[in-house]
Coordinates of C-alpha atoms and ligand atoms in Angstrom, one line a residue:
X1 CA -45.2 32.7 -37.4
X2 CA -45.8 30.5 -40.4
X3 CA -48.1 27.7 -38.9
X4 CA -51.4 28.1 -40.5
X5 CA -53.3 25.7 -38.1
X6 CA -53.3 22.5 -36.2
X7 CA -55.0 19.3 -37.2
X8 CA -56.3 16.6 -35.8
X9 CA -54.8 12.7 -37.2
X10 CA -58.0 11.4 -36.6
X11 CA -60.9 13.9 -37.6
X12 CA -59.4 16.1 -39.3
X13 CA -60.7 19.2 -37.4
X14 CA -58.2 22.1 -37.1
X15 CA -57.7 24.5 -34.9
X16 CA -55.8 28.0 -34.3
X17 CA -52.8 27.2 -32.9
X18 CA -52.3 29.3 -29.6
X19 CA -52.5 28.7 -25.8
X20 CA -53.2 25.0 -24.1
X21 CA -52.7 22.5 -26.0
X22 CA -53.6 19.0 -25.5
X23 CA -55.3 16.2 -28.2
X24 CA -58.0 16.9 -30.4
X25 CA -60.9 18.5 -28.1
X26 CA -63.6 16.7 -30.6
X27 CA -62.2 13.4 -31.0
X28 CA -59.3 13.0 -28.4
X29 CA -56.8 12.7 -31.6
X30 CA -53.5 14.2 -31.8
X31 CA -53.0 17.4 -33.3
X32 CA -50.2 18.2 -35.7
X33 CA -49.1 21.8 -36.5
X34 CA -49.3 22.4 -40.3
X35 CA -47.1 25.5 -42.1
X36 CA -47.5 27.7 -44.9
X37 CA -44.4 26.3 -46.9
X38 CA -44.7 28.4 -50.1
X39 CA -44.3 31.4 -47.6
X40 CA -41.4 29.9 -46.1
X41 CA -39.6 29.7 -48.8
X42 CA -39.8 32.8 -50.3
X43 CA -38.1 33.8 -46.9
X44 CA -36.0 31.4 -45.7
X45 CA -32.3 32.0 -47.3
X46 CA -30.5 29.3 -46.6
X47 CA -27.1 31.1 -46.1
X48 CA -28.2 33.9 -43.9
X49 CA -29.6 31.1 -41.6
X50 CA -26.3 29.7 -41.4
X51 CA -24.7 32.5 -40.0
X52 CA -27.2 32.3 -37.0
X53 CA -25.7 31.0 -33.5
X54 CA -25.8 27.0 -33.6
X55 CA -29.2 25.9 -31.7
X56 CA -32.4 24.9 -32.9
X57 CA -33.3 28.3 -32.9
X58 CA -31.5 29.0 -36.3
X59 CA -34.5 27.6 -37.9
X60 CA -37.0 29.3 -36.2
X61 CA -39.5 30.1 -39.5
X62 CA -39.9 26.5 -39.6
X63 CA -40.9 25.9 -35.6
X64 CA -43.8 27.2 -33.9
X65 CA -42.6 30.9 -32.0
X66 CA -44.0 33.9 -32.3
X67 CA -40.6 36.2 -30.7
X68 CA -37.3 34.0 -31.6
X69 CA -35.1 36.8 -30.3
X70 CA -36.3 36.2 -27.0
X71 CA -36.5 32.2 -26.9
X72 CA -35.8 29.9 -24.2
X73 CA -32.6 28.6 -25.1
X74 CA -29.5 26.8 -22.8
X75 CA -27.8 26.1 -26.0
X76 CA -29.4 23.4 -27.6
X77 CA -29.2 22.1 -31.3
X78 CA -26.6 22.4 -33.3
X79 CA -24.5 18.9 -32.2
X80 CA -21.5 18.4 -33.8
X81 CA -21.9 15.1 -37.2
X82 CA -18.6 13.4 -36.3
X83 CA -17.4 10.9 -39.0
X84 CA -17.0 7.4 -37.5
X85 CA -13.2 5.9 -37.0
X86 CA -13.9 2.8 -35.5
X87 CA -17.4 1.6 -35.7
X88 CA -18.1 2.3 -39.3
X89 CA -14.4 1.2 -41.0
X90 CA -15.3 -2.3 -38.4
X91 CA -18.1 -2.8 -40.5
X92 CA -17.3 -2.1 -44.1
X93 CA -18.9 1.4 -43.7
X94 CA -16.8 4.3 -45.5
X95 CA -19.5 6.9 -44.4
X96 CA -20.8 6.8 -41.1
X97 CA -21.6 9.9 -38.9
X98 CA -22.5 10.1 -35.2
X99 CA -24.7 13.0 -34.9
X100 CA -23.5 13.6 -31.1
X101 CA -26.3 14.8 -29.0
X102 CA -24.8 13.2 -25.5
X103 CA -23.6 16.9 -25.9
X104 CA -27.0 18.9 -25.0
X105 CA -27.7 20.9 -22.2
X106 CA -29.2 17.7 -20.0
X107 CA -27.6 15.4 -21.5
X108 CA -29.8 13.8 -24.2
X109 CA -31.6 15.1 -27.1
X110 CA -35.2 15.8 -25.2
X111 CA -33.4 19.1 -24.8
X112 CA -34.4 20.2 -28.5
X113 CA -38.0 19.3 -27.8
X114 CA -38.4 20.8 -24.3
X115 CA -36.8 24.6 -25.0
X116 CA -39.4 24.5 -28.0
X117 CA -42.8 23.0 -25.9
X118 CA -41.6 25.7 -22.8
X119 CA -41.0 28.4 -25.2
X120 CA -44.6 27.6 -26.7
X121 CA -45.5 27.9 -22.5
X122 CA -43.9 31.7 -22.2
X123 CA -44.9 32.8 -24.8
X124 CA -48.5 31.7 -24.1
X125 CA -48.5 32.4 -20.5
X126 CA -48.9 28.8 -19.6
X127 CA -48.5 28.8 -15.8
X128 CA -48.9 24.9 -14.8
X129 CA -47.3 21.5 -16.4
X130 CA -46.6 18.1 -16.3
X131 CA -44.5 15.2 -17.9
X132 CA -43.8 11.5 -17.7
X133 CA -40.5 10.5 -18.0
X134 CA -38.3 7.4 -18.0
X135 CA -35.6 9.6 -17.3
X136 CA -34.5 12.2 -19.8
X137 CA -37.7 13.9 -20.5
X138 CA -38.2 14.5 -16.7
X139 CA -34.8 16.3 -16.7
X140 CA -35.2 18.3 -19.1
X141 CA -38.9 19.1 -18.7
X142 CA -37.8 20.4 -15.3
X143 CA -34.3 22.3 -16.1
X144 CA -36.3 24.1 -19.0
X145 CA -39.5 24.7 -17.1
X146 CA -37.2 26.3 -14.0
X147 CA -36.0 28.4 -17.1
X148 CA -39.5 29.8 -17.6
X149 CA -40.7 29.7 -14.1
X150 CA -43.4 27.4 -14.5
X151 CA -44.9 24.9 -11.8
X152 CA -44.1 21.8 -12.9
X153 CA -45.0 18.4 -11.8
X154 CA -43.1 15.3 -12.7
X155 CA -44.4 11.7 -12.7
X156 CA -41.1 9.2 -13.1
X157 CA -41.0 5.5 -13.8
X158 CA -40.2 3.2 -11.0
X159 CA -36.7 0.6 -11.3
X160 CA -34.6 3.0 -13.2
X161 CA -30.7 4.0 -12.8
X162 CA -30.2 5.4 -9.1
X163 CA -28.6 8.6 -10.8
X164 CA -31.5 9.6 -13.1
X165 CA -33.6 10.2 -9.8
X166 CA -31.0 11.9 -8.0
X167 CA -30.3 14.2 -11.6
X168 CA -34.5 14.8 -11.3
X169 CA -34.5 15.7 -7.8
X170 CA -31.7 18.4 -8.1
X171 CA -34.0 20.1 -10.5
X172 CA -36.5 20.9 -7.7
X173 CA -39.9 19.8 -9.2
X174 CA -42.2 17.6 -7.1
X175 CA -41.8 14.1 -8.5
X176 CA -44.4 11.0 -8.2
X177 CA -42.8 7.6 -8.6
X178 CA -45.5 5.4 -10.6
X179 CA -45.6 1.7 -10.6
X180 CA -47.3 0.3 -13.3
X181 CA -46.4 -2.9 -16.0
X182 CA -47.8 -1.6 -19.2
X183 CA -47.7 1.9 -20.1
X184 CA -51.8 1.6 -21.1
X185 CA -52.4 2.1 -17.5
X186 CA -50.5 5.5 -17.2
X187 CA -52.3 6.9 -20.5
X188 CA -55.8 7.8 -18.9
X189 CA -53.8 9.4 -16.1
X190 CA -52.6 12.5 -18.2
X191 CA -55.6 13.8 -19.0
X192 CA -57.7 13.3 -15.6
X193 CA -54.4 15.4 -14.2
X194 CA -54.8 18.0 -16.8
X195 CA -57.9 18.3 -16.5
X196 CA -58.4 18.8 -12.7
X197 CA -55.3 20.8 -12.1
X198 CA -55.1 22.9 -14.8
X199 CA -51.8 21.8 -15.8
X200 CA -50.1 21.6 -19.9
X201 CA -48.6 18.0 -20.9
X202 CA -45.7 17.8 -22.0
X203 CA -45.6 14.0 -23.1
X204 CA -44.7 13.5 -26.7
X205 CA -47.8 13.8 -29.0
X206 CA -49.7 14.9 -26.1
X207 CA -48.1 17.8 -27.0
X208 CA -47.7 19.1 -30.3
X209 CA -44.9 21.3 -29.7
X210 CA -42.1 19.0 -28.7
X211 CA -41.2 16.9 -31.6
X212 CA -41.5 20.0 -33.9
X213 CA -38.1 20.3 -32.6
X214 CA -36.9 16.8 -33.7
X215 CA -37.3 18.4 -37.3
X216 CA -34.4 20.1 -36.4
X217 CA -32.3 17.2 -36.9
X218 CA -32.8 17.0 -41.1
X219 CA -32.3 20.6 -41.3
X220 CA -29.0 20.2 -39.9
X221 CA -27.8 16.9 -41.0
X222 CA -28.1 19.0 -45.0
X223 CA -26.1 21.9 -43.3
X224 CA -23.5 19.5 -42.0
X225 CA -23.7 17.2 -45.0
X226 CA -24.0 19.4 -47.6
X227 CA -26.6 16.2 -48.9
X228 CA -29.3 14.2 -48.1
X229 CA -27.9 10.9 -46.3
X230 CA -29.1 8.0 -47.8
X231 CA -29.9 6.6 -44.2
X232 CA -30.6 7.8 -40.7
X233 CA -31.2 5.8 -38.1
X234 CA -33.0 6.3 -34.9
X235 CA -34.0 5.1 -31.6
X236 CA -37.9 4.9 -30.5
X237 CA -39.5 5.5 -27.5
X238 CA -42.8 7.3 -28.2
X239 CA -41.5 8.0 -31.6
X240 CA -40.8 12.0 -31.2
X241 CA -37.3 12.3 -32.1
X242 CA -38.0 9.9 -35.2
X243 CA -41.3 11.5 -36.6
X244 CA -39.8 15.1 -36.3
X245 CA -37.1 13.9 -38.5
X246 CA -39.1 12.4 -41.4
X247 CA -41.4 15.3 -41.0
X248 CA -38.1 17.7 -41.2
X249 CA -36.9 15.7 -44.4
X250 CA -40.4 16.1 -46.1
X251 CA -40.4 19.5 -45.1
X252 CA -37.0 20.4 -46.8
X253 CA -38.4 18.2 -50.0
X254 CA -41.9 19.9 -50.1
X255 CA -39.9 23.5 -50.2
X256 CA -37.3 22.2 -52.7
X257 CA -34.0 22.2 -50.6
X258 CA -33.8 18.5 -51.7
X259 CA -35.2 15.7 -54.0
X260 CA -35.5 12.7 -52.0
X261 CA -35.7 11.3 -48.5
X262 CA -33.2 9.5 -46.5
X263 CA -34.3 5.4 -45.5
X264 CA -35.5 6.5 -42.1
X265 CA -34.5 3.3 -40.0
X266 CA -36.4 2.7 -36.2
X267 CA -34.7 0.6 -33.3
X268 CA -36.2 -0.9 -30.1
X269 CA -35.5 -3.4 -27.7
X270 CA -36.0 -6.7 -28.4
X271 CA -38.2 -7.0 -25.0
X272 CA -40.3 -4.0 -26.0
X273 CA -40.9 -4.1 -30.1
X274 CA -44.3 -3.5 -30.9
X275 CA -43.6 -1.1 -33.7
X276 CA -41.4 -4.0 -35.1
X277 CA -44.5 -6.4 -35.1
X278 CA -46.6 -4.1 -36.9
X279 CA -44.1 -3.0 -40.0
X280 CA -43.1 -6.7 -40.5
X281 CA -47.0 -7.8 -40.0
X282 CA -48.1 -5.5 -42.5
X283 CA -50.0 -3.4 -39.6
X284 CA -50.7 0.5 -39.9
X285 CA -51.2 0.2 -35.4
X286 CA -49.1 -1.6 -33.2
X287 CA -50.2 -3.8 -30.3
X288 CA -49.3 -3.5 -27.0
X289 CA -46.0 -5.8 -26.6
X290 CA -43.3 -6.7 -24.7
X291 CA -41.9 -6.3 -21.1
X292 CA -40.3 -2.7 -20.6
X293 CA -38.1 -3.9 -17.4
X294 CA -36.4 -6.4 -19.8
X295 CA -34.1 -4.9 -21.2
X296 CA -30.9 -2.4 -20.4
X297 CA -32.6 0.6 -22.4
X298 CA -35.1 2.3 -20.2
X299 CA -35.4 5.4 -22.2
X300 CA -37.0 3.6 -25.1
X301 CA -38.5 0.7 -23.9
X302 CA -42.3 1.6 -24.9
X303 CA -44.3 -1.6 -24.8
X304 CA -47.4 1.3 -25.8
X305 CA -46.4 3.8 -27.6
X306 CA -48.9 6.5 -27.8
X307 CA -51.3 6.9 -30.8
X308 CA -51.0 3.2 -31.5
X309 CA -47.7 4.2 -33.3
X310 CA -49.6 4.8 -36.6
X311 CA -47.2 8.1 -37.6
X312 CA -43.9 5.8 -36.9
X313 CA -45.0 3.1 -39.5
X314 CA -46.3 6.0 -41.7
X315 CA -42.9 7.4 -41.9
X316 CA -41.4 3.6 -42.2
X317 CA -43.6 3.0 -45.3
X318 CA -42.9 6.2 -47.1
X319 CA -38.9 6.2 -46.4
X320 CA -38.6 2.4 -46.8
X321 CA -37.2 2.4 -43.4
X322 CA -36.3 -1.2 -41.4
X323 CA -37.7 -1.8 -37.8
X324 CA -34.9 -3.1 -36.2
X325 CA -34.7 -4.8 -32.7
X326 CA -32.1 -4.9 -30.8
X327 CA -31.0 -7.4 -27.8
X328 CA -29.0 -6.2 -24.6
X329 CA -25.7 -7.5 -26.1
X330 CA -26.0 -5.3 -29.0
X331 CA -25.9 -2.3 -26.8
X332 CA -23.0 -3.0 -25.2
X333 CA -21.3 -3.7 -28.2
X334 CA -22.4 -0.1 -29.4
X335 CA -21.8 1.5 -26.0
X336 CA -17.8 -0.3 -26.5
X337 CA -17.3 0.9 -29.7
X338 CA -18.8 4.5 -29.0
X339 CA -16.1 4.5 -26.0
X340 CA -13.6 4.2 -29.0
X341 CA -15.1 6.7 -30.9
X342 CA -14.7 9.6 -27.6
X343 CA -18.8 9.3 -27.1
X344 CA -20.1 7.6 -23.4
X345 CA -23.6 6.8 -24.0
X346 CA -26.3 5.2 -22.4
X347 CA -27.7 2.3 -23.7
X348 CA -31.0 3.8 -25.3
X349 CA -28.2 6.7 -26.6
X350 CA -26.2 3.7 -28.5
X351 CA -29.3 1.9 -30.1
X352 CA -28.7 3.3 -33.5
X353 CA -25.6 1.8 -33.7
X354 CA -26.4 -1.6 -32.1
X355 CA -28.7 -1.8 -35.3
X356 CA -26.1 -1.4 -37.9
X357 CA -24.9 -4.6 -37.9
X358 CA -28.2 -6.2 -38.8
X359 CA -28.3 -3.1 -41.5
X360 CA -25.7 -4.1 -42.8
X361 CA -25.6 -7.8 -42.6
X362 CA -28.9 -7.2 -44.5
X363 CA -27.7 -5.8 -47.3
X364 CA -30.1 -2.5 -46.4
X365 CA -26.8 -0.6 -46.0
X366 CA -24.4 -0.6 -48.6
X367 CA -20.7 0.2 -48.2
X368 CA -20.6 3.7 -49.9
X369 CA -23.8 4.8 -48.2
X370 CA -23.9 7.9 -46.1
X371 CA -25.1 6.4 -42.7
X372 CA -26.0 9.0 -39.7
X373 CA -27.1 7.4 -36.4
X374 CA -28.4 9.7 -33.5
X375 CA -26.7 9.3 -30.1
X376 CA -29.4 10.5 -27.8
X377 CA -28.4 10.2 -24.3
X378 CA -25.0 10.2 -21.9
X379 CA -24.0 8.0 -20.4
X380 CA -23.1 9.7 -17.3
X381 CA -26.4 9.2 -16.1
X382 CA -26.2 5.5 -16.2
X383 CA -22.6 5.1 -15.1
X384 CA -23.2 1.6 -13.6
X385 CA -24.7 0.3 -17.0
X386 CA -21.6 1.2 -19.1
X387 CA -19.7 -2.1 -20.2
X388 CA -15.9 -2.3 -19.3
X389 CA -13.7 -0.9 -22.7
X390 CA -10.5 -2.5 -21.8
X391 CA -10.3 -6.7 -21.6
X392 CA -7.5 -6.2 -19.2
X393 CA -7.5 -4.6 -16.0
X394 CA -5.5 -1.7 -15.6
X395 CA -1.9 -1.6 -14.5
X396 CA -0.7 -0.6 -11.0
X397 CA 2.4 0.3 -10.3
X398 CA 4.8 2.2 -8.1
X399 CA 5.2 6.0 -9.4
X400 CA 9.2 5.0 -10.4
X401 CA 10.0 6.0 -13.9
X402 CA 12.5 2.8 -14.2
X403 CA 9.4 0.5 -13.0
X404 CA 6.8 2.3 -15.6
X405 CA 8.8 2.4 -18.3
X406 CA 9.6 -1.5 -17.9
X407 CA 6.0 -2.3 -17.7
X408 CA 4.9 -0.5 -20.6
X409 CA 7.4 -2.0 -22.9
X410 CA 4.8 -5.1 -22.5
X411 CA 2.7 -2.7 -24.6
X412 CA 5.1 0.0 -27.2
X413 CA 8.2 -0.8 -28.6
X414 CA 10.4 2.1 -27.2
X415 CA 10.3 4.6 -31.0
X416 CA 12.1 8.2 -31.8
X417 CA 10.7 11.4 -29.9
X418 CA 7.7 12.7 -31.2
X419 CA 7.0 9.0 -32.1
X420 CA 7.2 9.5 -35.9
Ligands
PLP1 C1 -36.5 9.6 -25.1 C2 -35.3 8.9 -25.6 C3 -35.4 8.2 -26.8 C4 -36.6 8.0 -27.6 O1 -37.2 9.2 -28.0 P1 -38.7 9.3 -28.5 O2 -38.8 10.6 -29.1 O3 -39.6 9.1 -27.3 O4 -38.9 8.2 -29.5 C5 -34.2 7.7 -27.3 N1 -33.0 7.8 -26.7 C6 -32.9 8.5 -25.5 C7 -31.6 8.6 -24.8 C8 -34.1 9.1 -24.9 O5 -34.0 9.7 -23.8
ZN2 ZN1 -60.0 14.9 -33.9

């Protein structure tokens, strides 16, 4: 264990890190973990940690766990960085990477956040918890907390994809359904549950532990790379997945591994952008905004997000990230083109590419750049949002070889065998 202490964004008060955690129990601020780098890196050896099985876990001085040979684990981490062959060369890009996380245990990337926040739960005998969830988090709160046994209570958004539901409900944990237009009004809830039934949250930020996870993703995007990329970009919901990263990169720079950050780009829906507002208003807090039933991509539609968004536009500034927003049409385009690339995602999972054309129409991405965009959800468990990949409807035809063959030469030019 290398964490020194925790420490509040607000205050400043820390605390020993151990047991419950929650916000800031002097000023109701969120806590962040803070390590003892110097020590780190007189231990960490880069190469040894390479030869470590491929899950977050590989990285464990630089996470909060105290017994890493015993850690909660269903294989997550460790997604393959697949170059791009359709998306990138359609856009002038000779680097792109899809960091492919559609491949996790549950299918998104919550997965690298919830074996780290219900590891922290084992190992601190934590018997009770709780989570919001738009989806993902919900199923992955509850397939890792069956994992560790614990009593786990669920509170799910109303108006989502029939299937996420039916995923949730296969996972056991009692589940409330919670109707509610702005996400201000669920806030208060968290803590008046905690509080009277004893139970751990495990909503981003809330909890400290969960996006200590998402650092994971800078530490191996310099494994895969072998460099820094000049950009990431990310989807936003509460901002987890993109904080962990920029606090990864630093991390990485702070011990040396590398010189300089990547541009750290965000993306949102156009319906639900307050992060957006604030960077291109000069703000260091968002504004409530937008309509989170507007748009196609429940899993980050966050008209709130929580702490006022002040470490996403930290992270912004000091990376000179863009805010992007993105429409509905964009994600189809992305969720098309993904198709082509092998990768079904949902349309939250897609939002990093939907952003590139205005990255690159912008001149914020140049041709040469190293580009990696985060695909963070499936799209299994939206079937009935996925656009349709091919303009024309598919062929039907009598099993006859004669009949086949005669329809297909509409498509290929009969070639040699082997077809070279
Ligand atoms: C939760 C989620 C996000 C947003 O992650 P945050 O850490 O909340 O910003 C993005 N994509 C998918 C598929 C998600 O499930
Ligand atoms: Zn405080």
């Amino acid at each position: 264990m290398y964490e020194l202490c925790l420490e509040c964004d607000d205050c400043h008060a820390t605390l020993e890190p151990r047991g419950f955690l929650g916000r800031c129990p002097r000023c109701g601020g969120l806590l962040e973990f803070k390590y003892d780098y110097a020590a780190i890196r007189a231990v960490l050896d880069w190469e040894a940690v390479r030869g470590r099985p491929k899950t977050i876990w590989r990285w464990h001085e630089l996470l909060p766990v105290r017994d890493p040979e015993s850690a909660v684990t269903m294989g997550e981490g460790g997604t393959p960085c697949l170059p791009s062959l359709h998306i990138g060369p359609s856009l002038g890009l000779r680097r792109l990477y899809l960091k492919n996380d559609t491949l996790m245990p549950t299918g998104s990337f919550k997965d690298r956040g919830f074996a780290l926040s219900m590891n922290w739960a084992r190992e601190w005998g934590i018997r009770r918890g709780i989570t919001y969830t738009s989806g993902n988090a919900g199923h992955s709160f509850a397939a890792y907390g069956r994992r560790i046994g614990l009593e786990g209570l669920v509170m799910m958004r109303t108006g989502l994809a029939p299937e996420r539901y039916k995923l949730q409900s296969l996972l056991g944990y009692p589940l409330v359904l919670l109707d509610f237009n702005s996400f201000a009004e669920v806030d208060g809830l968290f803590s008046r549950l905690a509080e009277e039934f004893g139970l751990m949250q495990f909503v981003n930020f809330l909890n400290p532990v969960r996006h200590e996870a998402m650092k994971t993703y800078a530490y191996e995007l310099l494994s895969d790379l072998g460099v820094v990329p000049e950009h990431m970009v990310q989807p936003m919901g509460t901002g987890g997945g993109y904080w962990g990263a920029y606090k990864g990169f630093s991390e990485l720079r702070e011990m040396g591994f590398i010189d300089r950050l990547p541009a750290l780009h965000v993306v949102q829906p156009q319906a639900t952008p307050p992060v957006i507002e604030a960077y291109n208003e000069g703000r260091m807090e968002c504004r409530p905004t937008g309509d989170p039933s507007a748009t196609i991509a429940s899993s980050i539609a966050a008209d709130d997000p929580i702490g006022k968004g002040r470490r996403v536009l930290r992270a912004l500034r000091a990376t000179g990230g863009r805010a992007i927003a993105v429409s509905d049409d964009d994600l189809r385009w992305a969720m098309s083109g993904l198709g082509r690339e092998g990768i079904w995602a949902e349309p939250a999972g897609a939002a990093a590419v939907a952003a590139l054309r205005q990255l690159v129409a912008t001149g914020a991405i140049q041709p040469n750049d190293r580009v990696v965009c985060v695909i963070t959800g499936s799209g299994l468990k939206e079937i009935g949002l996925l656009p349709e990949g091919n303009a024309r409807p598919p062929l039907r035809i009598q099993a006859d070889p004669a009949a086949v063959c005669d329809a297909l030469r509409g498509y290929w030019a009969p070639t040699a065998k082997g077809g070279v």
